[in-house]
Amino acid sequence: MKTVYCFLTVLAPFVLAKAPLVNRGVSDGIADNYIVVMKKADSKTLQAHYRQIHTTSQRINDGNQGVVRTYQVQDFNGYHIECDNATLESIRNNPGVDYVAQDGRVTAQSAIPTNVPRSGPTANTWGLGRISHRDAGIPVYVDENNAPTFAYMLDTGIRVTHQEFGGRAIWGQNFITGSQNIDDNGHGTHTAATVGGNTVGVDNSTKLIAVKVLDQNSSGAWSGMIAGIQWAVNDAQSQGRITRSVINMSIGGPKFQPLNDCVKSAVDAGMTVVAAACNYGVDACTYSPASAPEAITVAAVDISDTRPNWSNYGACVNIFGPGDNIYSAWKDSDTSYQVLSGTSMASPHVAGLVTYLFSREFISGQTEVNNRLIQLGTENKVQNPNGSPNLIAFNGNKDEL
């Protein structure tokens, strides 16, 4: 089976128009760090470019790292480089380079923490009830049991020993330099348990895989997110489970084309990708990964089916999920819980529903999954959708059909 790597390259320079440089000078930019996206080329050409750029950047010896990491996800080829302006210009003049984007910061999309820690799985999990009933206000969750599936959680990590996971959560990969394989923020544990916790999860049979791309402050970089996607796709392919796997990204930042392109390649490889719409009360099309056409982008509703004013909206949204005052597992101990709000909380409700549909209905592929979510979704209940599809995620509870 084809593996997914992430890497880049260099070609003989011709006098051609420079590759565009985008995202430079934005407030969240990381100085001297760039994502270089390559045009389609064979692996020999790409490897030649990689060697050339690596040698050049090392020779300059100006304190920059040079090529930090290479990427290949299906047809997406590129690399992350830390370099000076002269090296950057030589890269842009290479005819094999499609475009270059300055790297930047990305954050978890958990907003308005309610700060209500609890000691056990006894609180109101209204979001689970919402996605298994047509009407709001019914707290009982109705589900069915079914076949193994996998959720790759690109987040702050997971407290894998928490009682909600029952041994189904494992560590996959850590892309935060110098950090331990722990969730030192809590966001990742919370979202993972919403996907697949024993008592607070949508699908309590799925296996959860921690891919740490955010630090203790729930902050990361686009370069790390792309690396996380690449790792997840490679791992799912190598294990022969990509059609039964989902990536959840309760993460966002201003629209970043390299990430959107990488999401497209991950979906082309067979992965399903779910993303938070983000929490700025604006058009989701201005944020990534929310704006990636291939992602299933999730906006939030509260317990009365109203879109909170902090939830993004618009044509890039695919569906709504419960996102206000969501009770789920927390990092502090194996029995700790917390209530949080945000599209970060809405996205894992849908990611869990995706694995649920994989295992119960044996569907696969982003298009088939998205079509099924639309077919099942509860229509015309959202108050103030503001141009978004008026559709709330629903799990197909037969008593409600």
Coordinates of C-alpha atoms in Angstrom, one line a residue:
M1 CA 0.0 0.0 0.0
K2 CA 1.3 3.4 -0.8
T3 CA 2.9 5.2 2.1
V4 CA 2.6 8.9 2.9
Y5 CA 5.8 10.8 3.6
C6 CA 6.3 14.6 3.8
F7 CA 9.3 15.9 1.9
L8 CA 10.6 18.5 -0.7
T9 CA 13.1 19.4 -3.4
V10 CA 15.0 21.8 -5.9
L11 CA 15.3 22.0 -9.6
A12 CA 17.8 23.6 -11.9
P13 CA 17.0 27.4 -11.9
F14 CA 15.5 28.9 -15.0
V15 CA 14.5 32.6 -15.5
L16 CA 10.8 32.3 -14.6
A17 CA 8.4 34.2 -12.5
K18 CA 9.0 33.9 -8.8
A19 CA 6.9 31.5 -6.8
P20 CA 4.3 33.6 -4.8
L21 CA 5.1 34.3 -1.1
V22 CA 2.0 34.4 1.0
N23 CA 1.1 34.9 4.6
R24 CA 4.2 37.1 5.2
G25 CA 3.9 39.8 7.8
V26 CA 0.8 38.5 9.5
S27 CA 0.5 39.1 13.2
D28 CA 0.9 35.4 14.1
G29 CA 3.8 34.7 11.7
I30 CA 6.9 32.9 12.8
A31 CA 10.0 34.8 11.7
D32 CA 12.3 33.2 9.1
N33 CA 10.1 30.0 9.0
Y34 CA 8.4 29.0 5.8
I35 CA 6.4 26.2 4.2
V36 CA 7.5 25.5 0.7
V37 CA 4.9 23.7 -1.5
M38 CA 6.2 22.0 -4.6
K39 CA 4.7 21.5 -8.0
K40 CA 4.1 17.9 -9.1
A41 CA 7.3 16.1 -9.9
D42 CA 8.9 12.7 -9.6
S43 CA 10.6 11.6 -6.5
K44 CA 14.1 11.8 -8.0
T45 CA 13.6 15.5 -8.8
L46 CA 12.1 16.2 -5.4
Q47 CA 15.0 14.5 -3.7
A48 CA 17.5 16.5 -5.7
H49 CA 15.8 19.7 -4.6
Y50 CA 15.8 18.6 -1.0
R51 CA 19.6 17.9 -1.1
Q52 CA 20.4 21.2 -2.8
I53 CA 18.4 23.3 -0.4
H54 CA 19.7 21.4 2.6
T55 CA 23.3 21.9 1.5
T56 CA 22.8 25.6 0.8
S57 CA 21.1 26.3 4.1
Q58 CA 23.8 24.4 6.1
R59 CA 26.6 26.2 4.3
I60 CA 25.3 29.7 5.3
N61 CA 25.5 28.8 9.0
D62 CA 23.6 31.8 10.2
G63 CA 21.9 30.2 13.2
N64 CA 18.8 29.1 11.2
Q65 CA 18.0 25.4 11.1
G66 CA 17.7 25.1 7.4
V67 CA 15.3 22.3 6.3
V68 CA 13.4 21.2 9.4
R69 CA 11.1 18.6 8.0
T70 CA 9.9 17.4 4.6
Y71 CA 6.3 16.5 3.7
Q72 CA 4.5 14.1 1.3
V73 CA 0.9 13.4 1.7
Q74 CA -0.5 11.8 -1.5
D75 CA 0.2 14.5 -4.1
F76 CA 1.1 17.2 -1.5
N77 CA 4.9 17.6 -1.5
G78 CA 6.7 20.3 0.5
Y79 CA 9.0 21.2 3.4
H80 CA 9.4 23.4 6.4
I81 CA 12.5 25.5 6.3
E82 CA 14.1 28.1 8.6
C83 CA 16.3 30.4 6.5
D84 CA 17.5 33.9 5.7
N85 CA 16.0 36.1 2.9
A86 CA 18.7 35.2 0.4
T87 CA 17.9 31.4 0.7
L88 CA 14.2 32.3 0.5
E89 CA 14.7 34.2 -2.7
S90 CA 16.6 31.3 -4.3
I91 CA 13.8 28.9 -3.3
R92 CA 11.2 31.2 -4.9
N93 CA 13.2 31.4 -8.1
N94 CA 13.2 27.7 -8.5
P95 CA 10.7 26.5 -11.2
G96 CA 9.7 23.5 -9.2
V97 CA 8.3 25.5 -6.4
D98 CA 4.6 26.2 -6.5
Y99 CA 4.4 28.7 -3.7
V100 CA 5.8 29.6 -0.3
A101 CA 4.0 30.6 2.9
Q102 CA 5.4 32.0 6.1
D103 CA 4.7 29.6 9.0
G104 CA 2.5 30.9 11.8
R105 CA 0.8 30.1 15.1
V106 CA -2.3 28.1 15.4
T107 CA -4.5 27.6 18.5
A108 CA -7.1 25.2 19.9
Q109 CA -10.6 26.4 19.4
S110 CA -11.9 26.1 22.9
A111 CA -13.6 29.3 24.1
I112 CA -15.2 30.5 27.3
P113 CA -14.1 27.8 29.8
T114 CA -16.8 27.3 32.4
N115 CA -14.3 26.2 35.0
V116 CA -16.5 23.5 36.6
P117 CA -14.2 20.6 37.4
R118 CA -16.1 17.5 38.5
S119 CA -15.0 14.2 40.0
G120 CA -16.9 11.7 38.0
P121 CA -19.0 11.0 34.9
T122 CA -22.3 12.2 36.4
A123 CA -22.9 15.6 34.8
N124 CA -25.3 16.5 32.0
T125 CA -24.0 15.2 28.7
W126 CA -26.7 17.0 26.7
G127 CA -24.6 17.0 23.5
L128 CA -24.9 13.2 23.3
G129 CA -28.6 13.3 23.7
R130 CA -28.9 16.0 21.1
I131 CA -27.2 14.0 18.3
S132 CA -29.4 10.9 18.9
H133 CA -32.8 12.8 18.9
R134 CA -34.5 15.0 16.4
D135 CA -35.6 17.5 19.1
A136 CA -33.6 19.4 21.7
G137 CA -33.9 18.7 25.4
I138 CA -33.8 14.8 25.5
P139 CA -30.7 13.8 27.6
V140 CA -30.7 10.1 26.9
Y141 CA -28.1 8.9 24.4
V142 CA -29.2 6.1 22.1
D143 CA -26.4 4.2 20.2
E144 CA -25.6 0.8 18.8
N145 CA -22.5 -1.3 19.1
N146 CA -20.2 -2.1 16.3
A147 CA -16.7 -2.7 14.5
P148 CA -13.3 -1.2 15.3
T149 CA -12.5 2.3 14.1
F150 CA -9.8 4.9 14.7
A151 CA -9.7 8.6 15.6
Y152 CA -6.5 10.5 15.2
M153 CA -6.7 13.5 17.6
L154 CA -4.5 16.4 16.4
D155 CA -4.4 18.3 19.7
T156 CA -2.6 18.8 23.0
G157 CA -2.2 15.1 23.6
I158 CA -4.5 12.7 25.6
R159 CA -4.4 11.5 29.2
V160 CA -4.5 7.9 28.0
T161 CA -5.0 6.5 31.5
H162 CA -8.2 8.3 32.2
Q163 CA -11.1 6.1 33.2
E164 CA -13.1 7.3 30.1
F165 CA -10.8 5.5 27.7
G166 CA -10.6 1.9 29.1
G167 CA -7.3 1.3 27.4
R168 CA -8.6 2.4 24.0
A169 CA -6.4 5.6 23.9
I170 CA -2.8 5.4 22.9
W171 CA 0.1 7.8 22.0
G172 CA 0.9 8.1 18.3
Q173 CA 3.4 10.9 17.8
N174 CA 4.5 14.2 19.4
F175 CA 5.5 17.2 17.3
I176 CA 6.1 19.6 20.2
T177 CA 9.8 19.9 20.7
G178 CA 10.9 19.2 24.2
S179 CA 7.5 18.2 25.5
Q180 CA 6.6 14.9 27.2
N181 CA 4.0 12.5 25.9
I182 CA 1.3 13.9 28.2
D183 CA -1.6 16.3 27.8
D184 CA -0.3 19.3 29.7
N185 CA -3.2 21.5 28.7
G186 CA -6.4 19.4 28.9
H187 CA -7.9 20.4 25.6
G188 CA -6.9 17.1 23.9
T189 CA -8.2 14.9 26.6
H190 CA -11.5 16.7 26.6
T191 CA -12.0 16.4 22.8
A192 CA -10.8 12.8 22.7
A193 CA -13.3 11.8 25.4
T194 CA -16.1 13.5 23.5
V195 CA -15.2 11.4 20.4
G196 CA -14.9 8.1 22.3
G197 CA -15.2 8.3 26.1
N198 CA -16.9 5.4 27.9
T199 CA -19.6 7.6 29.3
V200 CA -19.2 11.0 27.7
G201 CA -18.3 9.9 24.2
V202 CA -20.3 9.6 21.0
D203 CA -18.6 6.3 20.0
N204 CA -17.3 4.4 23.0
S205 CA -15.8 1.6 20.9
T206 CA -13.4 3.7 18.7
K207 CA -9.7 3.7 19.3
L208 CA -8.2 7.1 20.1
I209 CA -4.7 8.1 18.9
A210 CA -2.9 11.1 20.4
V211 CA -1.0 13.3 17.8
K212 CA 0.4 16.2 19.8
V213 CA 0.6 19.3 17.7
L214 CA -0.3 21.9 20.4
D215 CA 1.7 22.8 23.5
Q216 CA 0.7 23.4 27.1
N217 CA -0.7 26.8 26.1
S218 CA -2.8 25.1 23.4
S219 CA -0.6 26.8 20.7
G220 CA 1.3 25.3 17.8
A221 CA 2.5 26.0 14.3
W222 CA 1.1 25.3 10.8
S223 CA 4.3 23.3 10.1
G224 CA 3.6 21.0 13.0
M225 CA 0.0 20.5 12.0
I226 CA 1.0 19.5 8.5
A227 CA 3.5 17.0 10.0
G228 CA 0.7 15.6 12.2
I229 CA -1.6 15.1 9.3
Q230 CA 1.2 13.4 7.4
W231 CA 2.0 11.1 10.3
A232 CA -1.7 10.2 10.8
V233 CA -2.2 9.3 7.1
N234 CA 1.0 7.3 7.0
D235 CA 0.1 5.4 10.1
A236 CA -3.5 4.7 9.0
Q237 CA -2.2 3.5 5.6
S238 CA 0.5 1.3 7.0
Q239 CA -2.1 -0.4 9.4
G240 CA -4.6 -0.9 6.6
R241 CA -7.3 1.2 8.3
I242 CA -7.4 4.5 6.5
T243 CA -11.0 4.0 5.3
R244 CA -12.0 3.4 9.0
S245 CA -10.1 6.4 10.3
V246 CA -10.9 10.1 11.0
I247 CA -8.7 13.0 11.9
N248 CA -10.2 15.5 14.3
M249 CA -8.7 19.1 14.3
S250 CA -10.3 21.3 17.0
I251 CA -7.7 23.8 15.9
G252 CA -7.6 27.0 13.8
G253 CA -6.0 30.1 12.6
P254 CA -6.3 32.6 9.7
K255 CA -6.6 30.9 6.4
F256 CA -3.4 29.0 5.5
Q257 CA -3.3 27.5 2.0
P258 CA -0.6 24.9 2.6
L259 CA -2.6 23.3 5.4
N260 CA -5.8 23.3 3.2
D261 CA -3.8 21.7 0.4
C262 CA -2.5 19.0 2.8
V263 CA -6.0 18.3 4.0
K264 CA -7.1 17.8 0.4
S265 CA -4.3 15.3 -0.1
A266 CA -5.1 13.4 3.1
V267 CA -8.7 13.1 1.9
D268 CA -7.5 12.0 -1.5
A269 CA -5.5 9.3 0.3
G270 CA -8.7 8.0 1.9
M271 CA -8.7 9.7 5.3
T272 CA -11.8 11.6 6.6
V273 CA -11.0 15.0 8.2
V274 CA -13.3 16.9 10.6
A275 CA -12.5 20.4 11.7
A276 CA -13.7 23.1 14.0
A277 CA -15.3 26.2 12.3
C278 CA -13.4 28.4 14.9
N279 CA -14.6 30.8 17.5
Y280 CA -14.4 34.3 16.2
G281 CA -18.1 34.9 15.2
V282 CA -17.1 35.5 11.6
D283 CA -17.1 33.6 8.2
A284 CA -15.5 30.2 8.6
C285 CA -14.1 30.6 5.1
T286 CA -11.4 33.0 6.5
Y287 CA -9.9 30.3 8.8
S288 CA -8.0 27.0 8.3
P289 CA -8.6 24.1 8.4
A290 CA -12.2 25.3 8.5
S291 CA -12.0 26.7 5.0
A292 CA -10.6 23.5 3.4
P293 CA -13.4 22.4 1.0
E294 CA -12.5 18.7 1.7
A295 CA -12.9 19.0 5.5
I296 CA -16.1 18.4 7.3
T297 CA -16.4 21.7 9.1
V298 CA -18.4 21.9 12.3
A299 CA -20.0 25.0 13.8
A300 CA -21.6 25.0 17.3
V301 CA -25.1 25.1 18.8
D302 CA -26.1 25.4 22.4
I303 CA -28.6 23.4 24.3
S304 CA -31.5 25.4 22.8
D305 CA -30.2 24.9 19.3
T306 CA -29.0 28.5 19.0
R307 CA -25.6 29.3 17.3
P308 CA -23.6 31.1 20.0
N309 CA -22.3 34.5 18.8
W310 CA -18.7 33.2 19.1
S311 CA -19.2 30.3 16.6
N312 CA -18.0 31.0 13.1
Y313 CA -20.5 30.4 10.3
G314 CA -21.1 30.5 6.5
A315 CA -20.7 28.5 3.3
C316 CA -17.6 26.6 4.5
V317 CA -19.6 25.1 7.4
N318 CA -21.0 21.6 6.7
I319 CA -22.9 20.9 9.8
F320 CA -23.6 22.0 13.4
G321 CA -22.7 20.0 16.6
P322 CA -23.2 20.6 20.3
G323 CA -20.5 23.0 21.5
D324 CA -21.7 25.0 24.5
N325 CA -21.1 23.8 28.1
I326 CA -19.8 20.4 27.1
Y327 CA -18.9 18.0 29.9
S328 CA -15.9 15.7 29.2
A329 CA -12.7 14.2 30.6
W330 CA -9.9 16.4 31.9
K331 CA -6.1 16.1 32.3
D332 CA -5.7 16.5 36.1
S333 CA -6.4 12.9 37.1
D334 CA -7.9 9.7 35.8
T335 CA -11.2 10.7 37.3
S336 CA -11.3 14.5 36.6
Y337 CA -13.8 16.2 34.3
Q338 CA -14.4 19.7 33.0
V339 CA -17.0 21.8 31.2
L340 CA -15.8 23.7 28.2
S341 CA -17.4 25.6 25.3
G342 CA -16.3 26.2 21.7
T343 CA -16.3 24.8 18.2
S344 CA -13.5 22.6 19.6
M345 CA -16.3 20.8 21.4
A346 CA -18.6 20.6 18.5
S347 CA -16.1 19.1 16.1
P348 CA -15.4 15.9 18.1
H349 CA -19.2 15.3 18.4
V350 CA -19.1 14.9 14.6
A351 CA -15.8 13.1 14.5
G352 CA -17.2 10.5 16.9
L353 CA -20.3 10.3 14.7
V354 CA -18.1 9.6 11.7
T355 CA -16.4 6.6 13.4
Y356 CA -19.9 5.5 14.6
L357 CA -21.1 5.5 11.0
F358 CA -18.0 3.7 9.8
S359 CA -18.6 0.9 12.2
R360 CA -22.4 0.6 12.0
E361 CA -23.0 1.3 8.3
F362 CA -19.6 0.3 6.8
I363 CA -19.3 3.5 4.7
S364 CA -16.0 5.0 3.8
G365 CA -14.5 8.0 2.1
Q366 CA -15.1 11.7 2.8
T367 CA -17.7 12.1 0.1
E368 CA -19.8 9.2 1.3
V369 CA -19.5 10.2 4.9
N370 CA -20.4 13.8 4.3
N371 CA -23.4 12.8 2.2
R372 CA -24.6 10.4 4.9
L373 CA -24.2 13.2 7.6
I374 CA -26.3 15.5 5.4
Q375 CA -28.9 12.8 4.8
L376 CA -29.2 12.0 8.5
G377 CA -28.9 15.5 9.9
T378 CA -31.8 17.3 11.7
E379 CA -32.9 20.1 9.5
N380 CA -34.1 23.7 10.2
K381 CA -33.6 23.6 14.0
V382 CA -30.6 26.0 14.3
Q383 CA -31.4 29.5 15.4
N384 CA -29.3 32.1 13.7
P385 CA -27.3 29.9 11.3
N386 CA -26.2 33.0 9.5
G387 CA -25.7 31.5 6.0
S388 CA -24.6 28.1 7.3
P389 CA -26.4 24.9 6.3
N390 CA -29.3 24.6 8.9
L391 CA -28.4 21.1 9.9
I392 CA -27.6 19.5 13.3
A393 CA -25.6 16.2 13.4
F394 CA -27.7 13.1 14.1
N395 CA -26.7 9.5 14.6
G396 CA -29.6 7.8 12.9
N397 CA -31.3 6.5 16.1
K398 CA -34.0 4.3 14.5
D399 CA -36.7 5.3 17.0
E400 CA -36.4 8.9 15.7
L401 CA -36.4 8.1 12.0

